[in-house]
Coordinates of C-alpha atoms in Angstrom, one line a residue:
M192 CA -17.0 4.6 8.3
D193 CA -19.4 2.4 6.4
H194 CA -18.0 -0.7 4.8
G195 CA -19.7 -1.8 1.6
F196 CA -19.8 -5.3 0.7
A197 CA -20.8 -7.6 -2.1
M198 CA -21.9 -11.2 -2.2
V199 CA -20.5 -12.8 -5.3
D200 CA -21.2 -16.3 -6.9
V201 CA -17.9 -17.6 -8.1
F202 CA -17.4 -20.4 -10.7
H203 CA -21.1 -20.7 -11.2
N204 CA -23.1 -22.4 -14.0
G205 CA -26.0 -20.2 -13.4
P206 CA -27.1 -18.1 -10.3
F207 CA -26.7 -19.8 -6.9
T208 CA -24.7 -22.7 -8.4
G209 CA -21.2 -21.6 -7.6
N210 CA -19.2 -20.8 -4.4
P211 CA -20.5 -17.7 -2.4
L212 CA -17.9 -15.1 -1.4
A213 CA -18.3 -12.0 0.8
V214 CA -16.1 -9.1 -0.4
V215 CA -15.7 -6.2 2.0
F216 CA -14.4 -2.8 0.8
G217 CA -12.4 -0.3 2.8
G218 CA -10.1 -3.1 4.4
E219 CA -7.4 -0.5 5.2
A220 CA -9.6 0.6 8.1
L221 CA -9.9 -2.8 9.6
D222 CA -7.4 -4.7 11.7
T223 CA -6.8 -8.4 11.6
M224 CA -9.2 -9.1 14.6
A225 CA -12.0 -7.1 13.0
M226 CA -11.5 -9.1 9.6
Q227 CA -11.5 -12.4 11.3
A228 CA -14.7 -11.4 13.3
I229 CA -16.5 -10.4 10.2
T230 CA -15.5 -13.6 8.4
R231 CA -17.0 -15.6 11.3
W232 CA -20.3 -13.7 11.1
F233 CA -20.6 -14.1 7.4
N234 CA -19.9 -17.8 8.0
L235 CA -18.8 -18.7 4.5
S236 CA -15.8 -20.7 3.6
E237 CA -13.8 -17.4 3.0
T238 CA -14.4 -13.6 3.1
A239 CA -12.2 -11.2 1.0
F240 CA -11.1 -7.7 2.1
L241 CA -10.1 -5.2 -0.5
L242 CA -7.3 -2.7 0.2
P243 CA -5.1 -0.2 -1.7
P244 CA -2.0 -1.9 -3.1
T245 CA 1.4 -1.5 -1.4
V246 CA 3.5 -2.8 -4.2
P247 CA 4.3 -1.2 -7.7
G248 CA 2.2 -2.8 -10.6
A249 CA -0.6 -4.1 -8.4
D250 CA -4.2 -2.8 -9.0
Y251 CA -5.5 -3.7 -5.5
R252 CA -4.6 -5.8 -2.6
V253 CA -6.8 -8.5 -0.9
R254 CA -6.6 -10.2 2.4
I255 CA -8.4 -13.7 2.5
F256 CA -9.8 -15.2 5.7
T257 CA -11.4 -18.5 6.5
L258 CA -13.5 -19.0 9.6
D259 CA -10.2 -19.5 11.7
R260 CA -7.2 -18.1 9.9
E261 CA -5.9 -15.9 7.2
L262 CA -4.7 -17.5 3.8
P263 CA -1.9 -16.2 1.7
F264 CA -3.9 -17.3 -1.4
A265 CA -7.1 -18.8 -2.5
G266 CA -8.9 -19.3 -5.9
H267 CA -12.5 -18.4 -5.6
P268 CA -11.7 -15.2 -3.4
T269 CA -9.2 -14.2 -6.0
L270 CA -11.8 -14.2 -8.9
G271 CA -14.5 -12.9 -6.4
A272 CA -12.5 -10.1 -5.2
C273 CA -11.4 -9.1 -8.9
H274 CA -15.2 -9.2 -9.9
A275 CA -16.2 -6.9 -7.0
W276 CA -13.2 -4.4 -7.5
L277 CA -14.2 -4.1 -11.2
A278 CA -17.9 -3.9 -10.6
A279 CA -17.1 -1.0 -8.0
G280 CA -15.4 0.9 -10.8
G281 CA -11.9 -0.4 -10.5
V282 CA -9.8 0.3 -13.7
P283 CA -6.7 -2.0 -14.2
A284 CA -3.7 -0.4 -15.3
G285 CA -2.9 -3.2 -17.8
G286 CA -6.2 -3.2 -19.8
D287 CA -7.8 -6.6 -19.7
T288 CA -5.1 -8.0 -17.3
I289 CA -5.5 -7.1 -13.6
V290 CA -2.8 -7.7 -11.0
Q291 CA -4.0 -8.7 -7.5
Q292 CA -1.6 -8.4 -4.5
C293 CA -2.1 -11.1 -1.9
G294 CA 0.0 -12.8 0.8
L295 CA 1.4 -15.1 -1.9
G296 CA 2.6 -12.1 -4.0
E297 CA 1.2 -10.7 -7.2
V298 CA -1.3 -12.8 -9.2
P299 CA -2.3 -11.9 -12.7
I300 CA -6.0 -12.1 -13.7
R301 CA -7.4 -12.1 -17.2
R302 CA -10.7 -10.8 -18.2
T303 CA -12.2 -12.3 -21.3
G304 CA -15.9 -11.5 -21.9
E305 CA -17.8 -12.8 -18.9
L306 CA -14.9 -15.0 -17.7
L307 CA -12.1 -14.1 -15.1
A308 CA -9.2 -16.3 -15.0
F309 CA -6.1 -16.2 -12.7
A310 CA -2.6 -17.4 -13.4
A311 CA -2.0 -20.5 -11.2
P312 CA 0.7 -19.5 -8.9
P313 CA 3.7 -21.8 -7.9
R314 CA 3.1 -24.4 -5.6
L315 CA 4.8 -24.3 -2.1
R316 CA 5.0 -28.0 -1.7
T317 CA 4.8 -30.8 -4.4
G318 CA 5.8 -34.6 -4.6
P319 CA 4.4 -37.8 -3.2
V320 CA 3.1 -38.0 0.4
A321 CA 4.6 -40.2 2.8
A322 CA 3.2 -43.7 3.2
E323 CA 1.8 -42.8 6.7
T324 CA 0.0 -39.8 5.3
R325 CA -1.5 -41.8 2.3
A326 CA -2.8 -44.3 4.8
E327 CA -4.3 -41.5 6.8
V328 CA -5.9 -40.1 3.6
A329 CA -7.4 -43.5 2.7
A330 CA -8.9 -43.8 6.2
L331 CA -10.4 -40.4 6.2
L332 CA -12.0 -41.0 2.7
R333 CA -13.0 -44.5 3.8
L334 CA -11.3 -46.0 0.6
D335 CA -9.3 -49.1 0.0
P336 CA -5.8 -47.8 -0.4
A337 CA -5.6 -49.8 -3.7
A338 CA -8.4 -47.5 -5.1
I339 CA -6.0 -44.6 -4.9
V340 CA -4.2 -44.1 -8.4
D341 CA -1.9 -41.4 -7.1
C342 CA -1.5 -39.2 -4.1
V343 CA 0.7 -36.0 -3.9
W344 CA 1.2 -32.7 -2.3
A345 CA -0.5 -29.8 -4.1
D346 CA 0.1 -27.0 -1.6
N347 CA -0.2 -23.4 -2.9
G348 CA -1.3 -21.8 0.3
P349 CA -3.9 -24.1 1.5
G350 CA -2.0 -27.4 2.2
W351 CA -3.9 -29.6 -0.4
I352 CA -3.2 -33.2 -0.8
A353 CA -4.2 -34.3 -4.4
V354 CA -5.8 -37.8 -4.7
L355 CA -6.5 -39.2 -8.1
L356 CA -9.2 -41.9 -8.4
D357 CA -9.8 -43.8 -11.7
S358 CA -13.2 -42.2 -12.5
A359 CA -15.6 -39.3 -11.8
E360 CA -17.9 -41.9 -10.6
A361 CA -15.5 -43.1 -8.0
V362 CA -14.9 -39.5 -6.8
L363 CA -18.7 -38.9 -6.4
A364 CA -19.1 -42.2 -4.5
V365 CA -16.6 -41.2 -1.8
D366 CA -18.4 -41.0 1.6
P367 CA -15.5 -39.5 4.0
V368 CA -15.6 -39.7 7.9
R369 CA -17.3 -36.7 9.7
Y370 CA -14.5 -35.8 12.1
H371 CA -10.6 -35.7 11.9
A372 CA -8.6 -34.4 14.8
E373 CA -5.8 -33.0 12.8
R374 CA -5.9 -30.2 10.1
I375 CA -6.1 -31.8 6.7
E376 CA -6.9 -30.5 3.2
I377 CA -7.7 -33.2 0.6
G378 CA -8.7 -32.6 -3.2
L379 CA -10.2 -35.5 -5.2
V380 CA -9.9 -35.8 -8.9
G381 CA -11.3 -38.3 -11.4
P382 CA -11.8 -38.3 -15.1
H383 CA -15.3 -38.3 -16.9
P384 CA -15.8 -40.4 -20.0
Q385 CA -14.2 -38.7 -23.0
G386 CA -16.5 -36.6 -25.3
G387 CA -18.7 -35.1 -22.7
A388 CA -19.2 -31.5 -21.7
V389 CA -17.1 -31.9 -18.6
D390 CA -13.7 -33.6 -18.5
W391 CA -12.8 -34.0 -14.7
E392 CA -14.8 -34.2 -11.4
I393 CA -13.3 -32.4 -8.4
R394 CA -14.1 -32.6 -4.7
T395 CA -12.4 -30.9 -1.9
L396 CA -12.6 -31.8 1.7
F397 CA -11.0 -30.1 4.9
S398 CA -11.2 -30.1 8.6
D399 CA -12.5 -27.0 10.2
A400 CA -11.4 -25.4 13.5
F401 CA -13.3 -28.1 15.4
G402 CA -12.2 -31.1 13.5
G403 CA -15.4 -31.5 11.4
I404 CA -14.9 -32.5 7.9
V405 CA -16.4 -29.8 5.4
E406 CA -16.8 -30.0 1.7
D407 CA -16.2 -26.9 -0.3
P408 CA -18.5 -26.1 -3.1
I409 CA -15.8 -25.0 -5.7
T410 CA -12.1 -24.6 -4.9
G411 CA -10.0 -22.4 -7.2
S412 CA -6.7 -23.1 -5.4
F413 CA -7.0 -26.9 -5.6
N414 CA -8.0 -26.6 -9.2
A415 CA -5.0 -24.5 -10.0
A416 CA -2.6 -27.0 -8.2
V417 CA -4.1 -30.2 -9.7
A418 CA -4.1 -28.5 -13.1
Q419 CA -0.4 -28.0 -12.9
W420 CA 0.1 -31.6 -11.6
L421 CA -2.0 -33.2 -14.4
F422 CA -0.1 -31.2 -17.0
E423 CA 3.3 -32.0 -15.6
T424 CA 2.4 -35.7 -15.5
G425 CA 1.1 -35.8 -19.0
R426 CA -2.5 -36.7 -17.9
V427 CA -3.7 -33.6 -19.8
T428 CA -2.2 -31.9 -22.7
H429 CA -4.7 -29.1 -23.4
G430 CA -7.4 -27.1 -21.6
Y431 CA -10.3 -28.8 -20.0
V432 CA -13.5 -28.1 -17.9
A433 CA -13.9 -29.6 -14.5
A434 CA -17.1 -29.9 -12.4
Q435 CA -17.2 -29.4 -8.8
G436 CA -19.9 -29.3 -6.1
T437 CA -22.1 -32.0 -7.7
A438 CA -22.1 -34.1 -4.4
I439 CA -23.6 -31.3 -2.4
G440 CA -26.1 -29.9 -4.8
R441 CA -23.9 -27.3 -6.6
D442 CA -23.1 -27.1 -10.3
G443 CA -19.7 -25.3 -10.4
R444 CA -17.6 -25.1 -13.5
V445 CA -13.9 -24.4 -13.7
R446 CA -12.2 -23.8 -17.2
V447 CA -8.5 -24.5 -17.4
E448 CA -6.2 -23.3 -20.1
F449 CA -2.5 -23.7 -20.6
E450 CA -0.1 -21.3 -22.5
A451 CA 1.3 -23.4 -25.3
D452 CA 4.9 -21.9 -24.9
T453 CA 5.2 -22.0 -21.0
G454 CA 2.5 -24.4 -19.8
Q455 CA 1.3 -21.8 -17.4
A456 CA -2.1 -22.8 -16.2
W457 CA -5.0 -20.3 -16.1
I458 CA -8.0 -21.2 -14.0
G459 CA -11.2 -19.3 -15.0
G460 CA -14.9 -19.1 -14.3
R461 CA -18.0 -17.0 -14.4
T462 CA -18.8 -14.5 -11.6
L463 CA -22.0 -12.9 -10.6
T464 CA -22.9 -10.2 -7.9
I465 CA -25.9 -11.8 -5.9
A466 CA -26.4 -9.0 -3.4
E467 CA -24.8 -5.8 -2.2
G468 CA -24.9 -4.0 1.1
S469 CA -23.0 -2.2 3.8
L470 CA -21.8 -2.9 7.5
P471 CA -22.8 0.2 9.2
A472 CA -22.2 -1.1 12.7
L473 CA -18.5 -0.8 12.1
A474 CA -18.9 2.9 12.0
A475 CA -19.7 2.9 15.6
G476 CA -16.7 1.0 16.5
S477 CA -18.4 -2.2 17.2

């Protein structure tokens, strides 16, 4: 069986400016070990595998892998997998609302023109981090602890710690260490001056399987968790646009909207198929 795949640019602001994602079709014919091996071969931050849904009401199912593990949820794979499913002829039962099944449950996705947006899922862990962890974060970021405005858990699958700085300029100036022995996932956020095209600057840093510190181009899961936190703390009261990837030569854009009656955050962006192909070697069982 040949497995088609698509390379999708997610949260882009023009081709090759967002976060690339490999989406592999026919995931029901692959076991976990094969999915992990394919993910390592693509060598992207995540690879998504499309499967038929197993729960009523879902349009499709997705399994999401990093280079060393499976995630219950991630943001740019959610929008990228939805884009690939729609581009391959998928027809959602709910019209312009698509329902994705993943390890975290069912995630609604809205389609509005060229934008896709997912409903930010509930966080698994919130609240301030312990003093010891805050000190660890400051050391990893090579920051004076006094420069950190706030530091909380923002865990919605990946175990993000959200770090608020006083400006976008301060976020972009962070020069983290290159190695951290323990697994850690940190998201930085700082405001841009009012009145500009972009409201917030985001960066996300995480340790890989070997302890190296990696910066992700654009991270939907962290943007979802931080949007919920900013709204709950009154730091935002309406939708906004966040930039991410600036520090590593990308130009990502994340568009956040809130429902007026519930405060539900929707995390949106543009998606684009960059390339398509197949993995014929799998047909030979290799």
